Short mmCIF file of C-alpha atoms and ligand atoms in Angstrom, two decimals:
data_model
loop_
_atom_site.label_atom_id
_atom_site.label_comp_id
_atom_site.label_asym_id
_atom_site.label_seq_id
_atom_site.Cartn_x
_atom_site.Cartn_y
_atom_site.Cartn_z
CA MET A 35 0.15 0.06 -0.23
CA ALA A 36 2.09 3.13 -0.75
CA VAL A 37 2.35 5.65 1.96
CA PRO A 38 0.76 9.11 2.01
CA SER A 39 2.86 12.45 1.48
CA THR A 40 1.79 14.93 1.76
CA GLN A 41 2.88 18.34 -0.30
CA SER A 42 5.97 20.19 1.12
CA ARG A 43 4.16 23.75 1.10
CA SER A 44 7.46 24.81 0.12
CA GLY A 45 8.84 23.67 -2.69
CA GLY A 46 5.55 21.76 -3.88
CA ALA A 47 8.20 18.42 -3.91
CA VAL A 48 6.27 14.87 -2.58
CA THR A 49 7.63 14.89 0.60
CA ASN A 50 7.19 12.72 4.41
CA MET A 51 6.56 15.50 5.99
CA MET A 52 3.39 17.77 8.07
CA ARG A 53 2.59 19.99 10.82
CA ALA A 54 1.97 19.48 13.91
CA TRP A 55 1.67 21.32 17.51
CA ALA A 56 4.23 20.06 19.95
CA ILE A 57 4.30 21.07 23.19
CA SER A 58 7.94 22.86 23.55
CA HIS A 59 7.56 22.23 27.00
CA PRO A 60 5.60 22.99 29.84
CA GLU A 61 5.83 26.80 30.60
CA PRO A 62 2.43 29.67 31.74
CA ILE A 63 0.03 29.64 28.13
CA ASN A 64 0.56 33.72 27.74
CA GLN A 65 4.44 32.08 26.59
CA SER A 66 2.57 29.82 24.14
CA PRO A 67 3.86 26.14 25.35
CA LEU A 68 2.47 25.32 21.76
CA VAL A 69 4.52 25.25 19.18
CA LEU A 70 4.24 24.78 15.19
CA VAL A 71 6.18 21.76 13.91
CA GLU A 72 7.31 18.98 10.75
CA ARG A 73 7.34 16.07 11.82
CA PRO A 74 7.32 13.51 9.68
CA VAL A 75 4.33 12.02 9.17
CA PRO A 76 3.93 8.58 11.71
CA THR A 77 4.36 4.65 10.20
CA PRO A 78 1.64 2.86 11.60
CA ALA A 79 2.62 -0.05 14.17
CA ARG A 80 1.69 -3.79 14.30
CA GLY A 81 -1.78 -3.29 15.12
CA GLU A 82 -1.82 0.74 14.08
CA VAL A 83 -3.45 2.51 11.48
CA LEU A 84 -2.21 6.36 9.16
CA VAL A 85 -5.35 8.45 10.00
CA ARG A 86 -5.53 11.48 8.09
CA VAL A 87 -7.20 14.24 10.96
CA ARG A 88 -9.80 16.20 9.85
CA ALA A 89 -11.37 17.85 13.74
CA CYS A 90 -9.88 17.45 16.38
CA GLY A 91 -11.25 18.64 19.41
CA VAL A 92 -9.72 20.79 22.49
CA CYS A 93 -9.76 19.70 25.57
CA ARG A 94 -8.72 20.98 29.32
CA THR A 95 -6.63 17.62 29.70
CA ASP A 96 -4.23 19.73 26.86
CA LEU A 97 -4.14 23.04 28.62
CA HIS A 98 -3.47 21.09 31.73
CA LEU A 99 -0.56 19.93 29.88
CA ALA A 100 0.34 22.53 28.15
CA VAL A 101 1.25 24.87 31.27
CA GLY A 102 2.90 21.80 33.47
CA GLU A 103 -0.81 21.02 35.61
CA LEU A 104 -0.46 17.52 34.33
CA PRO A 105 3.41 16.67 33.97
CA ALA A 106 4.86 15.74 30.71
CA ARG A 107 5.39 11.65 29.89
CA ARG A 108 7.36 12.16 26.03
CA SER A 109 9.10 15.73 25.88
CA GLY A 110 7.62 17.75 22.85
CA VAL A 111 4.37 15.91 22.67
CA VAL A 112 1.61 16.00 19.93
CA PRO A 113 -1.55 16.48 21.61
CA GLY A 114 -4.61 16.37 20.76
CA HIS A 115 -7.47 12.91 21.66
CA GLU A 116 -10.45 13.74 19.99
CA VAL A 117 -9.51 12.99 16.63
CA VAL A 118 -12.05 12.22 14.20
CA GLY A 119 -10.17 10.92 10.87
CA GLU A 120 -9.74 9.63 7.10
CA VAL A 121 -7.37 5.18 7.64
CA VAL A 122 -5.49 6.44 5.10
CA GLN A 123 -3.47 3.41 5.74
CA LEU A 124 -3.48 -0.05 7.51
CA GLY A 125 0.03 -1.57 10.08
CA GLU A 126 0.96 -4.98 9.59
CA SER A 127 -2.05 -6.84 10.45
CA ALA A 128 -4.52 -4.76 10.89
CA GLY A 129 -7.76 -4.94 9.73
CA ARG A 130 -10.40 -3.69 11.57
CA PHE A 131 -10.99 -0.65 9.31
CA ARG A 132 -10.51 -0.45 5.70
CA THR A 133 -8.91 3.04 4.30
CA GLY A 134 -11.14 5.29 3.82
CA ASP A 135 -13.04 4.69 6.69
CA ARG A 136 -13.95 7.36 9.15
CA ILE A 137 -12.64 6.71 13.01
CA GLY A 138 -11.89 8.89 16.46
CA ILE A 139 -8.93 8.26 18.68
CA PRO A 140 -9.65 9.03 21.69
CA TRP A 141 -7.74 9.57 24.72
CA LEU A 142 -7.31 5.98 26.48
CA ARG A 143 -4.82 4.53 23.53
CA GLN A 144 -4.28 1.21 24.86
CA THR A 145 -4.13 -1.31 28.24
CA CYS A 146 -1.98 -4.82 29.45
CA GLY A 147 -5.21 -6.83 28.91
CA VAL A 148 -3.69 -9.17 31.27
CA CYS A 149 -3.44 -7.27 34.88
CA ARG A 150 -6.39 -7.61 37.29
CA TRP A 151 -8.23 -4.27 36.13
CA CYS A 152 -7.87 -5.61 33.10
CA ARG A 153 -9.02 -8.52 33.75
CA ALA A 154 -12.58 -7.04 35.93
CA GLY A 155 -13.39 -5.34 33.25
CA LYS A 156 -11.60 -1.63 35.69
CA GLU A 157 -9.14 -0.83 31.87
CA ASN A 158 -9.67 2.59 33.25
CA LEU A 159 -7.22 1.24 36.02
CA CYS A 160 -4.87 -0.88 34.28
CA PRO A 161 -1.11 1.42 35.59
CA GLU A 162 0.19 -0.58 31.99
CA SER A 163 -2.11 2.39 30.82
CA ARG A 164 -1.51 4.29 27.61
CA TYR A 165 -3.33 8.17 26.37
CA THR A 166 -3.67 9.81 23.61
CA GLY A 167 -1.53 13.15 23.76
CA TRP A 168 0.41 12.51 26.54
CA ASP A 169 2.10 9.33 26.15
CA ALA A 170 1.88 9.09 22.45
CA ASP A 171 1.17 11.93 19.46
CA GLY A 172 -2.81 13.00 19.43
CA GLY A 173 -4.50 15.29 16.62
CA TYR A 174 -2.99 18.12 17.17
CA ALA A 175 -0.79 17.41 13.14
CA GLU A 176 -1.64 16.63 9.74
CA LEU A 177 -1.65 13.00 10.66
CA ALA A 178 -1.36 10.47 13.17
CA VAL A 179 -1.21 6.79 14.08
CA VAL A 180 -3.50 4.50 16.51
CA PRO A 181 -4.04 1.22 18.01
CA GLU A 182 -6.82 -0.43 15.80
CA ALA A 183 -8.29 -1.64 18.61
CA PHE A 184 -8.34 1.86 20.42
CA ALA A 185 -10.17 3.62 17.92
CA TYR A 186 -13.53 4.08 17.34
CA ARG A 187 -16.08 4.13 14.21
CA ILE A 188 -17.80 7.36 14.83
CA PRO A 189 -21.90 7.61 14.54
CA THR A 190 -23.12 8.90 10.77
CA SER A 191 -25.16 11.15 13.22
CA PHE A 192 -22.67 13.58 13.17
CA ALA A 193 -20.55 16.15 10.80
CA ASP A 194 -16.61 16.07 12.14
CA GLU A 195 -16.62 19.02 14.08
CA GLN A 196 -19.54 17.46 16.38
CA ALA A 197 -18.95 14.20 16.96
CA ALA A 198 -14.61 14.96 17.80
CA PRO A 199 -15.93 16.32 21.56
CA LEU A 200 -18.55 13.05 22.12
CA LEU A 201 -14.27 11.65 21.75
CA CYS A 202 -13.17 12.44 25.05
CA ALA A 203 -16.04 15.38 26.47
CA GLY A 204 -18.82 12.94 26.11
CA ILE A 205 -17.14 9.81 26.69
CA ILE A 206 -15.78 11.11 30.09
CA GLY A 207 -18.57 13.34 30.98
CA TYR A 208 -21.07 9.98 30.70
CA ARG A 209 -18.55 7.65 33.26
CA SER A 210 -19.00 10.60 35.51
CA LEU A 211 -22.98 10.22 34.92
CA LYS A 212 -21.92 7.32 36.10
CA ARG A 213 -20.11 7.08 38.41
CA ALA A 214 -22.20 9.52 40.79
CA GLU A 215 -24.98 6.69 40.71
CA LEU A 216 -28.23 9.60 39.86
CA PRO A 217 -30.78 7.36 40.52
CA PRO A 218 -34.62 7.11 38.31
CA GLY A 219 -35.95 10.56 37.45
CA GLY A 220 -33.66 12.45 40.54
CA ARG A 221 -32.02 15.28 41.16
CA LEU A 222 -28.81 15.72 39.23
CA GLY A 223 -26.37 18.73 40.24
CA ILE A 224 -23.54 19.45 37.51
CA TYR A 225 -21.15 22.36 38.55
CA GLY A 226 -19.43 23.71 35.43
CA PHE A 227 -21.02 23.83 32.06
CA GLY A 228 -18.32 23.31 28.89
CA ALA A 229 -17.81 20.81 26.44
CA SER A 230 -18.27 17.83 29.10
CA ALA A 231 -20.39 19.28 31.16
CA HIS A 232 -22.74 20.16 28.23
CA VAL A 233 -23.96 16.50 26.64
CA THR A 234 -24.03 14.77 29.83
CA ALA A 235 -26.81 16.95 31.08
CA GLN A 236 -28.53 16.14 27.78
CA VAL A 237 -28.03 12.54 28.41
CA ALA A 238 -29.09 12.74 32.08
CA LEU A 239 -32.46 14.91 30.88
CA ALA A 240 -33.41 12.62 28.56
CA GLN A 241 -33.00 9.66 31.46
CA GLY A 242 -35.63 12.36 33.62
CA ALA A 243 -32.88 13.34 36.02
CA GLU A 244 -34.32 17.50 37.19
CA VAL A 245 -30.94 19.27 35.99
CA HIS A 246 -29.50 22.37 37.98
CA VAL A 247 -26.36 24.02 36.60
CA LEU A 248 -24.27 25.73 38.91
CA THR A 249 -21.79 27.80 36.68
CA ARG A 250 -19.95 30.92 35.60
CA GLY A 251 -20.41 32.68 32.16
CA GLN A 252 -23.11 34.52 30.79
CA GLU A 253 -23.45 32.42 27.16
CA ALA A 254 -22.98 28.59 29.81
CA ARG A 255 -26.20 29.52 31.66
CA GLU A 256 -28.55 30.21 28.27
CA LEU A 257 -26.96 26.98 26.57
CA ALA A 258 -28.07 25.30 30.01
CA ARG A 259 -31.52 26.85 30.45
CA ARG A 260 -32.56 26.37 26.56
CA LEU A 261 -31.15 22.24 26.75
CA GLY A 262 -33.92 22.20 29.61
CA ALA A 263 -32.06 22.79 33.36
CA ALA A 264 -34.09 23.11 35.64
CA SER A 265 -32.59 25.43 37.54
CA VAL A 266 -29.28 28.48 37.10
CA GLY A 267 -26.71 29.99 39.26
CA GLY A 268 -24.00 30.68 39.48
CA PRO A 269 -20.60 27.95 40.94
CA PHE A 270 -21.07 29.52 44.69
CA ASP A 271 -24.66 29.06 44.90
CA PRO A 272 -26.56 26.62 47.03
CA ALA A 273 -28.46 24.12 44.77
CA PRO A 274 -32.11 25.37 45.11
CA VAL A 275 -33.29 21.91 46.09
CA PRO A 276 -30.99 19.14 47.35
CA LEU A 277 -28.74 16.65 45.37
CA ASP A 278 -29.22 13.57 44.62
CA ALA A 279 -26.10 13.49 42.87
CA ALA A 280 -24.00 15.97 41.67
CA ILE A 281 -21.03 16.03 39.24
CA ILE A 282 -18.01 18.81 39.14
CA PHE A 283 -16.34 19.55 35.92
CA ALA A 284 -14.21 22.53 36.13
CA PRO A 285 -10.89 22.32 38.16
CA ALA A 286 -11.94 24.17 41.44
CA GLY A 287 -11.58 21.75 44.25
CA GLU A 288 -12.92 24.81 46.24
CA LEU A 289 -15.86 23.51 44.62
CA VAL A 290 -15.93 20.19 46.37
CA PRO A 291 -18.47 20.67 50.40
CA LEU A 292 -20.20 23.45 48.27
CA ALA A 293 -21.53 20.46 46.31
CA LEU A 294 -21.67 18.21 49.27
CA GLU A 295 -23.06 20.88 51.01
CA SER A 296 -25.90 20.71 48.64
CA LEU A 297 -26.57 17.44 48.35
CA GLY A 298 -29.04 15.06 49.95
CA PRO A 299 -28.87 12.04 52.31
CA SER A 300 -27.16 9.00 50.52
CA GLY A 301 -26.01 11.56 47.73
CA THR A 302 -22.91 10.70 45.85
CA LEU A 303 -20.85 13.42 44.66
CA ALA A 304 -18.23 12.19 40.99
CA LEU A 305 -15.73 14.45 40.60
CA ALA A 306 -14.86 14.49 36.04
CA GLY A 307 -12.05 15.26 35.63
CA ILE A 308 -7.65 14.53 35.49
CA HIS A 309 -6.40 17.46 37.62
CA MET A 310 -8.20 19.45 40.66
CA SER A 311 -7.14 22.75 42.44
CA ASP A 312 -6.56 21.51 46.27
CA ILE A 313 -9.36 20.56 47.56
CA PRO A 314 -10.28 22.47 51.27
CA VAL A 315 -10.79 20.54 54.55
CA LEU A 316 -14.06 19.11 55.27
CA ASP A 317 -16.33 18.96 58.43
CA TYR A 318 -18.02 15.92 58.41
CA GLN A 319 -20.65 16.75 60.40
CA ARG A 320 -21.68 19.57 57.36
CA HIS A 321 -20.27 17.74 53.95
CA LEU A 322 -19.61 14.04 54.78
CA PHE A 323 -22.18 12.36 57.26
CA ARG A 324 -26.01 11.42 56.63
CA GLU A 325 -23.79 9.64 54.65
CA ARG A 326 -23.12 11.53 51.45
CA THR A 327 -19.81 9.91 49.01
CA ILE A 328 -16.91 11.74 46.71
CA ARG A 329 -15.68 9.87 43.76
CA SER A 330 -13.67 10.41 41.38
CA VAL A 331 -13.04 9.81 37.71
CA THR A 332 -10.72 7.98 36.34
CA SER A 333 -10.58 8.01 31.98
CA ASN A 334 -13.04 5.22 30.45
CA THR A 335 -12.70 1.70 30.16
CA ARG A 336 -13.21 1.00 25.77
CA GLN A 337 -17.13 -0.46 26.31
CA ASP A 338 -18.02 3.18 28.69
CA GLY A 339 -17.07 4.82 24.56
CA GLU A 340 -18.88 2.27 23.31
CA GLU A 341 -21.88 2.06 25.01
CA PHE A 342 -21.66 6.84 24.65
CA LEU A 343 -21.07 6.11 21.34
CA VAL A 344 -24.25 4.73 20.86
CA LEU A 345 -26.52 6.30 23.98
CA ALA A 346 -25.03 10.22 22.13
CA GLN A 347 -26.68 9.67 18.55
CA ARG A 348 -29.70 7.65 19.31
CA LEU A 349 -30.60 10.35 21.50
CA GLY A 350 -29.88 13.22 18.64
CA VAL A 351 -27.20 14.83 21.73
CA GLU A 352 -26.48 18.55 20.56
CA VAL A 353 -22.51 19.52 20.51
CA THR A 354 -22.19 23.41 20.99
CA THR A 355 -18.96 23.66 19.17
CA THR A 356 -16.61 26.98 18.04
CA PRO A 357 -14.54 25.87 15.23
CA VAL A 358 -10.90 26.56 14.95
CA PRO A 359 -8.43 26.90 12.05
CA PHE A 360 -5.83 24.07 12.01
CA GLU A 361 -3.08 27.37 12.57
CA HIS A 362 -4.82 28.38 15.60
CA ALA A 363 -4.90 25.64 18.27
CA ASP A 364 -3.12 28.05 20.63
CA VAL A 365 -5.00 30.83 20.28
CA ALA A 366 -7.72 27.86 20.79
CA LEU A 367 -5.63 27.29 23.57
CA ARG A 368 -5.25 30.38 25.25
CA ASP A 369 -9.08 30.98 24.85
CA LEU A 370 -9.65 28.19 26.91
CA ALA A 371 -7.78 28.78 30.15
CA GLU A 372 -8.91 32.00 29.82
CA GLY A 373 -12.60 30.43 29.46
CA ASN A 374 -13.97 32.07 26.64
CA VAL A 375 -15.21 29.93 23.78
CA ARG A 376 -18.63 28.32 24.19
CA GLY A 377 -19.29 24.56 23.94
CA ALA A 378 -15.98 22.60 22.23
CA ALA A 379 -13.85 24.45 20.29
CA VAL A 380 -12.50 22.23 17.53
CA LEU A 381 -9.88 22.23 15.07
CA ILE A 382 -10.45 21.93 11.83
CA LEU A 383 -8.22 20.74 8.86
CA ASN A 384 -8.26 21.13 4.94
CA THR A 385 -8.35 17.88 3.78
ZN1 ZN B 170 -4.23 -4.10 32.90
ZN1 ZN B 171 -9.32 14.93 27.30
#
């Protein structure tokens, strides 16, 4: 099979180079940690496929990596793990997809398959788990490779731009909702209302939940109202009713005591993020007694992903996006840091 090539923009000669954004070294966002570089087109290894990227969502995890809130695992890594593109080359023994198929490259990239967690259906906790855009180069690039076993087929009802945020924001929001153990018809509090929360809220509403959104930002509040939230308030407001469950999407530890205080007896608080600022000291009576529970959410399993993508298509989940030209990935990351993104920012590549 022919190796796909990109035209060199300088000389017009065919080369095997591509453009990619890399985190040269993590530093504050106003010092531009993301740089546009030329890289060789990656070669798909055994069991991998090469994908020509058409859209890549901008996730808060990319920002955590760029500014060093998450430790680097690979020097000069290309971030991006909400990748929608077309298969252009199959590695040795890869047979799940054909060239031309539209697939998604997600956050969870590899697990060992044999440890106690993998065997217990909890591969998200596998100590050997590897992640796209952290351990391996991701989709802020013209081309990217992925182990085929960890890629997803994209539901046909979603355009590239709308499908991209489903691959992390959507899937991890879905796992957070499961971890929150909301009873049928229960009251759910959602803290922060960005890419992940606005999709998760729709799934909860479709399942009959009463959803209360607590977030800053006028646009986010309007979106919450339009999608059917029963109430919308500021992040530091008390919930208007005792909640059966809550999810904190904002990476702000100071929200934890507030959310716990808004839970009714036996309520559960799920923390959706990979990183959170320090959690203040909790008061046992005010925040935990009466069998309230607090739990984290770590990545997701492939089963979460497959379940969620089927559900998203069936429910007709509406994904609010802000398209950004690939060339402006650095600006998109800065906008996310400043809270200036409506829904999910998605890099668009003209292929
Ligand atoms: Zn494992
Ligand atoms: Zn993500």
